[in-house]
Tab-separated table of C-alpha atoms in Angstrom:
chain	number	residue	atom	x	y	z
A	22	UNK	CA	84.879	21.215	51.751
A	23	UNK	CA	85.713	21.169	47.825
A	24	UNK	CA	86.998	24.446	46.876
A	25	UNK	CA	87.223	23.105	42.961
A	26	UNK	CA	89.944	23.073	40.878
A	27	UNK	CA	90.204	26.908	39.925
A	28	UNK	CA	88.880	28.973	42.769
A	29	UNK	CA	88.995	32.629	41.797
A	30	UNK	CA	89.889	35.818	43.974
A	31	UNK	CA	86.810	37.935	42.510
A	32	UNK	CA	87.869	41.599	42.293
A	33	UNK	CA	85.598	43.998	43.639
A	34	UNK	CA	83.628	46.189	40.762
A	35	UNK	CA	82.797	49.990	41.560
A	36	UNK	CA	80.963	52.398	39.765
A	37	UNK	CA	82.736	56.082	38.561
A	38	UNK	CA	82.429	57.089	42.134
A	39	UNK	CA	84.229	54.824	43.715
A	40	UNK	CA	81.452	52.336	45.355
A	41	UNK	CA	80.706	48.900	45.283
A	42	UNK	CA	78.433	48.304	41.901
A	43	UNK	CA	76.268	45.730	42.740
A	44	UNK	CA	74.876	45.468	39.132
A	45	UNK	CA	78.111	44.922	37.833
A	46	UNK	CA	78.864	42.174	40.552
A	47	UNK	CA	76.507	40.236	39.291
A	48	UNK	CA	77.429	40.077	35.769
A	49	UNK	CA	80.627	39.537	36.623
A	50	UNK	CA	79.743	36.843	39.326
A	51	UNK	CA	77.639	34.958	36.161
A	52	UNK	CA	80.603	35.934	33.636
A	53	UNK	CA	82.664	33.490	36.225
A	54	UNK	CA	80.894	31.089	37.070
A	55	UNK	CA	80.025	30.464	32.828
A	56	UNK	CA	83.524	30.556	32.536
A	57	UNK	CA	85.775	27.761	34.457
A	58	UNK	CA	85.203	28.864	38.248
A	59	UNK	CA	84.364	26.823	40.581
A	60	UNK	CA	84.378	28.652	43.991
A	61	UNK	CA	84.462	32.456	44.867
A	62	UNK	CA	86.772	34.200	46.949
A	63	UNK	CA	85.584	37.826	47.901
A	64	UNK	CA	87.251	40.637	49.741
A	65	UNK	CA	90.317	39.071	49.212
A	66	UNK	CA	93.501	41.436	48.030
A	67	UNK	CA	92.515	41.665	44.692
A	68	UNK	CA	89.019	42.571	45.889
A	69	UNK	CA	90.684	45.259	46.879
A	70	UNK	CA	90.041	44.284	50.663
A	71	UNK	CA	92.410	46.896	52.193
A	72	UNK	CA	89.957	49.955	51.213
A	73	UNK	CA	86.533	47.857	51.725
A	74	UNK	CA	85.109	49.125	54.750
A	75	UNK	CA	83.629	46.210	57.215
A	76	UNK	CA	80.081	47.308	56.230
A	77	UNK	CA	80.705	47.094	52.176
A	78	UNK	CA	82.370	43.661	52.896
A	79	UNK	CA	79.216	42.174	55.123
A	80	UNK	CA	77.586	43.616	51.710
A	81	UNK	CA	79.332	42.280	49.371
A	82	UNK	CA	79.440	38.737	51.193
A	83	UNK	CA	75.393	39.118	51.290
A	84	UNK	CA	74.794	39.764	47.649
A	85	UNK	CA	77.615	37.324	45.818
A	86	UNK	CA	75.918	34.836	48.077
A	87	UNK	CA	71.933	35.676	47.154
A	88	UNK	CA	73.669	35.936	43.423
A	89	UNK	CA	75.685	32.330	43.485
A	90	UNK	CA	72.250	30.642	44.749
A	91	UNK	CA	74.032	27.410	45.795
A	92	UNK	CA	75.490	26.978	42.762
A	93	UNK	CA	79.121	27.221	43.694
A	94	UNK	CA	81.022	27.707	47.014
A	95	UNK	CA	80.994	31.405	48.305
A	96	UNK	CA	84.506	32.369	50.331
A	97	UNK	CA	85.020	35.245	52.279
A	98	UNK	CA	87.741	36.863	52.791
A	99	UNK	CA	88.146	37.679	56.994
A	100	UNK	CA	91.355	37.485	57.834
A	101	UNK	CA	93.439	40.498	58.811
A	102	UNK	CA	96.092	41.950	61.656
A	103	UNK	CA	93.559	42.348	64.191
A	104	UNK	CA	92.509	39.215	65.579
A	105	UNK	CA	89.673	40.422	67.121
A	106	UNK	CA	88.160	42.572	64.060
A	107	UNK	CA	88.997	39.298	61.985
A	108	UNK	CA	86.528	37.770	64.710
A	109	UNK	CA	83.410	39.771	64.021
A	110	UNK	CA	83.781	39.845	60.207
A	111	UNK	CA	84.093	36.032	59.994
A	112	UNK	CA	80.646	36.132	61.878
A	113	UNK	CA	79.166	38.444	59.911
A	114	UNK	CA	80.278	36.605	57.073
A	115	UNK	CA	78.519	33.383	58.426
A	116	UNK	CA	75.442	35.478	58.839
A	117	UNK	CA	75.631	36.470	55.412
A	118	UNK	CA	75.375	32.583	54.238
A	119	UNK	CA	78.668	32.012	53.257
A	120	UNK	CA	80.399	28.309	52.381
A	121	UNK	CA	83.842	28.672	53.737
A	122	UNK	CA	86.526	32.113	55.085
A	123	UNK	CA	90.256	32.581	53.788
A	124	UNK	CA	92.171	33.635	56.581
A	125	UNK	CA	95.465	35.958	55.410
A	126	UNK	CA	98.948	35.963	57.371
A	127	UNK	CA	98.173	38.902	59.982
A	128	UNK	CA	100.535	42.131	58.313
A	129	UNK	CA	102.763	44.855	59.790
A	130	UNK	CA	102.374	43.105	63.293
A	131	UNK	CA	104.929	40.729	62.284
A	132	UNK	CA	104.167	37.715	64.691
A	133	UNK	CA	106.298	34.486	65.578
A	134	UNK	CA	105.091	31.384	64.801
A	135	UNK	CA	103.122	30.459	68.363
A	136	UNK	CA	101.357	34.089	67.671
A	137	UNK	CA	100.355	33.108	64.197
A	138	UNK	CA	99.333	29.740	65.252
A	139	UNK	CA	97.461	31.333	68.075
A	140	UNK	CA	95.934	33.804	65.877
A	141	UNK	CA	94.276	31.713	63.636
A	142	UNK	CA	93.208	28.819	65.660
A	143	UNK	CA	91.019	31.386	67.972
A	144	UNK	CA	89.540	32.668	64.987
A	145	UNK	CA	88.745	29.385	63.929
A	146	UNK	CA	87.559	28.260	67.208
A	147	UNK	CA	84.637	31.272	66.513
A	148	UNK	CA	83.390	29.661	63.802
A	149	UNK	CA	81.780	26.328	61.968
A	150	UNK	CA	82.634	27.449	58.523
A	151	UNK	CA	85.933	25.711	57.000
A	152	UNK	CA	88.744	28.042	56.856
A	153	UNK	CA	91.230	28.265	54.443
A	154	UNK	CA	94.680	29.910	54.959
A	155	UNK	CA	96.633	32.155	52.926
A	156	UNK	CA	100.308	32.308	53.351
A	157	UNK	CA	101.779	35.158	51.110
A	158	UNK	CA	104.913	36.419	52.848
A	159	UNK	CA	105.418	38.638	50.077
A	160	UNK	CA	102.570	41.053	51.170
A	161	UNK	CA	102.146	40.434	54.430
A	162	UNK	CA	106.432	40.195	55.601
A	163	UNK	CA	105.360	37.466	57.722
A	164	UNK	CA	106.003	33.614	56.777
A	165	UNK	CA	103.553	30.562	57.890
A	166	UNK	CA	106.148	27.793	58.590
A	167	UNK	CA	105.330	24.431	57.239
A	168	UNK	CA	105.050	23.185	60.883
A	169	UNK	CA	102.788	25.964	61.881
A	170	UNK	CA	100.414	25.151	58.807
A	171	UNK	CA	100.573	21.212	59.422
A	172	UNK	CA	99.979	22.312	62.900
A	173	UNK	CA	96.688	23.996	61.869
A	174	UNK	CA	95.154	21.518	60.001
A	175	UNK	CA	94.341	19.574	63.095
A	176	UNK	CA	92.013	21.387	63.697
A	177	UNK	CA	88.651	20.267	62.630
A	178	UNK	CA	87.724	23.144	60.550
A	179	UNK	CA	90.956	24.796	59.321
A	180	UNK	CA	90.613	22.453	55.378
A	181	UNK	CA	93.077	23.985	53.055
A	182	UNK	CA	96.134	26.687	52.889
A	183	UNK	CA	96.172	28.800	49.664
A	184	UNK	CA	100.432	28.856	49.609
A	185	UNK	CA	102.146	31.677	47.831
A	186	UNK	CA	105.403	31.564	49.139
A	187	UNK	CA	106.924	30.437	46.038
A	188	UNK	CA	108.611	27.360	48.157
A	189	UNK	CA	107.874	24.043	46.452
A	190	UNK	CA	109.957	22.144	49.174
A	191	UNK	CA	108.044	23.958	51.969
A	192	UNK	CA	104.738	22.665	50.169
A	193	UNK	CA	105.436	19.774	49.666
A	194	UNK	CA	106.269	19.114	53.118
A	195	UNK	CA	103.070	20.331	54.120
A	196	UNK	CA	101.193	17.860	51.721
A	197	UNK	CA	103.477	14.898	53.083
A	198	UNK	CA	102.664	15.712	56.905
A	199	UNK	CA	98.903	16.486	56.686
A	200	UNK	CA	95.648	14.231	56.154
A	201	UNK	CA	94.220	13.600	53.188
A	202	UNK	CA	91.366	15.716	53.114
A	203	UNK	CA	93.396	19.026	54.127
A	204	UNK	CA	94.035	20.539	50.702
A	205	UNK	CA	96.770	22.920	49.119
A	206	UNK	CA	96.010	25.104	46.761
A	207	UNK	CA	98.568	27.566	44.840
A	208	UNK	CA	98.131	31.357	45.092
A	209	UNK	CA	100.377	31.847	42.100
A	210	UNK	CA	98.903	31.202	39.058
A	211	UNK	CA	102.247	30.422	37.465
A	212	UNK	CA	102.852	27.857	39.548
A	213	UNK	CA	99.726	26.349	39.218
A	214	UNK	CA	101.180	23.173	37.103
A	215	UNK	CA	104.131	22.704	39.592
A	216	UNK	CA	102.035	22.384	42.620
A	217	UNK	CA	100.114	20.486	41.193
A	218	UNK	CA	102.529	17.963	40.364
A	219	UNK	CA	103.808	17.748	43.472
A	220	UNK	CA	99.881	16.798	45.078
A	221	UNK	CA	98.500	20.303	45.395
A	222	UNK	CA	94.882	20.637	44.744
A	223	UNK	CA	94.157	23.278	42.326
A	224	UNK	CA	94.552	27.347	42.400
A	225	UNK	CA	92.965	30.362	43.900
A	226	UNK	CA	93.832	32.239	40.372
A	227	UNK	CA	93.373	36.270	39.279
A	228	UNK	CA	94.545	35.184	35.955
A	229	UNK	CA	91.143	33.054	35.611
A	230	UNK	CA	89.155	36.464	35.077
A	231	UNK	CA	90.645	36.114	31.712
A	232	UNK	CA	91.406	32.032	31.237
A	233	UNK	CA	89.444	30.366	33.608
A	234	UNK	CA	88.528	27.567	31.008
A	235	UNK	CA	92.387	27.501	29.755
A	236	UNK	CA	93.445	26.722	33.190
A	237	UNK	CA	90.927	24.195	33.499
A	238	UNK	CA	91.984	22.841	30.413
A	239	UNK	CA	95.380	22.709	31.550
A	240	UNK	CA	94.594	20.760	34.871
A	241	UNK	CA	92.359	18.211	32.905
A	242	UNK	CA	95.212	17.615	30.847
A	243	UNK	CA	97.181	16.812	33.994
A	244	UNK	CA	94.830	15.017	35.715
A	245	UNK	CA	94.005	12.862	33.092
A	246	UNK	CA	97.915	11.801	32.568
A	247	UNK	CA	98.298	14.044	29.485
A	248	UNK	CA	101.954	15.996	31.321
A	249	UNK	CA	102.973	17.039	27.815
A	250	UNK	CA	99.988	18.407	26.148
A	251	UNK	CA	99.459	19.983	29.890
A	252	UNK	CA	102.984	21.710	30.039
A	253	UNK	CA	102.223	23.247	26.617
A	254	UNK	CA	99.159	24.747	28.127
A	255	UNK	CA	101.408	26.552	30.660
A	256	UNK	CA	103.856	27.663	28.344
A	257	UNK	CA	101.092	29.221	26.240
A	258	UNK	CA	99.588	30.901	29.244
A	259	UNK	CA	102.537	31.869	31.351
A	260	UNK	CA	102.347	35.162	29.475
A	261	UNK	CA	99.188	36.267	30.456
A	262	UNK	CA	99.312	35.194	33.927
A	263	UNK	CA	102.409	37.261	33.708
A	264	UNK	CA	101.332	39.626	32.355
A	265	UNK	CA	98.722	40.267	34.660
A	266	UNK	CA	100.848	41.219	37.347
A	267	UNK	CA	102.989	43.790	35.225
A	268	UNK	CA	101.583	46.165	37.778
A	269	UNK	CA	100.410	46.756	40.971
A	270	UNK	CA	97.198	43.862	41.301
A	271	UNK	CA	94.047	44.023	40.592
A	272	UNK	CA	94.326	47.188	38.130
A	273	UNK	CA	95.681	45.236	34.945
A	274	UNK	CA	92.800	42.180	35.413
A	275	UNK	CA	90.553	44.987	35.986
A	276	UNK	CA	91.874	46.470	32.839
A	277	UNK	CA	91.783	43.428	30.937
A	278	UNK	CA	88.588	42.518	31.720
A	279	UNK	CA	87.316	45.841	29.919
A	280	UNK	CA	89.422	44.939	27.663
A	281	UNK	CA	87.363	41.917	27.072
A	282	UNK	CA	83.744	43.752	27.427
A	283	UNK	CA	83.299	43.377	30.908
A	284	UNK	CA	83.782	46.859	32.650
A	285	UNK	CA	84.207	46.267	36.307
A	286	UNK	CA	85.210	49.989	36.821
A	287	UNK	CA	88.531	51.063	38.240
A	288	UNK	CA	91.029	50.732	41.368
A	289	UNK	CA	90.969	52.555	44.963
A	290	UNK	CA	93.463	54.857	45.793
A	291	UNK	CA	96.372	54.140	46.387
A	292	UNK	CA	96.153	52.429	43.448
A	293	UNK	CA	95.617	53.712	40.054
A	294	UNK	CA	95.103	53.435	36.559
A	295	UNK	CA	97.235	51.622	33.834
A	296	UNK	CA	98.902	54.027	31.756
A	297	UNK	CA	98.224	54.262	28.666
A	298	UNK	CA	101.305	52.304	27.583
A	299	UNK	CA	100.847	50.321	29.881
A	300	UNK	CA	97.218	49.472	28.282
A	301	UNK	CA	97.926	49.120	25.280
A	302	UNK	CA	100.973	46.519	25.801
A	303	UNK	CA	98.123	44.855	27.949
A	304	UNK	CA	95.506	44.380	25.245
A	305	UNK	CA	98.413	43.012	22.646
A	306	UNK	CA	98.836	40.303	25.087
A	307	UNK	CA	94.869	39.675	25.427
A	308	UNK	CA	94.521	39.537	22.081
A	309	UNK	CA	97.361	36.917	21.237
A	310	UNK	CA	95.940	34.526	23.046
């Protein structure tokens, strides 16, 4: 399974009600894909996943999928605290024609390691799509161990971790101790140039809304040996990616976005709006790129 380079967590647009606006999907979904993306993850966090109901996910999953057309890899995002719920979205999702699921750290529950490990490799074992996992210990209090992950990728279908625990030692053990073809990608978009230079793969990015062909850029300039010019690249768009996490994600990508001429609409309680500070300190940065 090749995720790409710069996989992006898609938010979720909605029309001035509130719902899903499937219209507005799809121009974003083209905006993307035109624009340095080269896989989709949907009803992920910053899809807002925590105030999709089961039915708009299934939705969702079915149109970005009839909308992509084969043209790059769709990724749901199935994972939750509740194994078994996790379970009948991932085959709904596989219904729906996706390519691949992300699998989050179960939250609140708090499990040890054997009840992560356990977790995930039943709701593998449901499925033939390739999973990828998403450690982010930050949201969901819990921590996937390095041992735990390396202990994952044995089996057949659990590919890739999406890592955003910050811990370049912990990730690079994992690349050390796994195969090959089971890839790491960062979940911080700052860190994109780091883990990459220690073997990671690429980056499931919010900040590629806004710079998806910068960050490609960037990698290229990696890849093809070019560390300086590459390391200039992330010091010009640390900002940004910085910036886009001022507040609570996905309102200021949603924001800048708009900002940009692509209205996606606004956030679900309990999030809300930028101010108008807030906005405005927002569109300086957009514009100084």
């Amino acid at each position: 399974m090749n995720f790409g380079l710069v996989s992006t967590a898609m938010v979720t647009p909605f029309d001035h009600k509130g719902n899903i606006d499937f219209t507005k999907t799809t121009q974003l979904i083209n905006y993307l894909i035109d624009n340095g993306t080269d896989s989709l993850v949907v009803a992920g966090t910053t899809g807002e996943s925590p105030t999709l109901t089961k039915e708009e996910k299934v939705a969702l999953f079915r149109h970005v999928v009839k909308v992509v057309d084969g043209r790059i890899p769709v990724v749901a995002g199935t994972g939750s605290n509740n194994t078994h719920s996790s379970i009948e979205l991932t085959k709904k999702a596989e219904e729906a024609g996706v390519d691949a699921i992300m699998l989050v750290a179960p939250y609140y529950n708090k499990p040890n390691q054997e009840g992560l490990f356990q977790h995930f490799k039943v709701i593998a074992e449901s499925t033939s799509l390739p999973v990828m996992l998403y450690n982010i210990p930050g949201r969901s209090s819990v921590n996937i161990a390095p041992e735990t992950i390396i202990r994952l990728s044995e089996i057949d279908n659990v590919v890739a971790v999406k890592e955003a625990s910050g811990d370049l030692d912990a990730m690079t053990e994992i690349i050390s101790k796994t195969s090959e073809d089971f890839a790491l990608y960062s979940g911080d978009d700052g860190l994109t140039l780091p883990i990459l230079s220690i073997g990671g793969n690429g980056i499931v990015s919010v900040a590629s809304h806004i710079i998806g062909n910068e960050m490609q850029e960037m990698i290229k300039e990696f890849v093809e040996g070019n560390v300086s010019a590459a390391a200039k690249s992330h010091q010009k768009l640390l900002p940004v990616m910085k910036g886009l996490f001022t507040s609570p994600s996905p309102t200021p990508v949603k924001t800048a976005l708009q900002l940009k001429g692509l209205d996606v609409g606004s956030v679900r309680l309990p999030l809300i709006p930028l101010t108008e500070a807030e906005r405005t300190k927002l569109s300086q940065l957009i514009n100084s790129l």
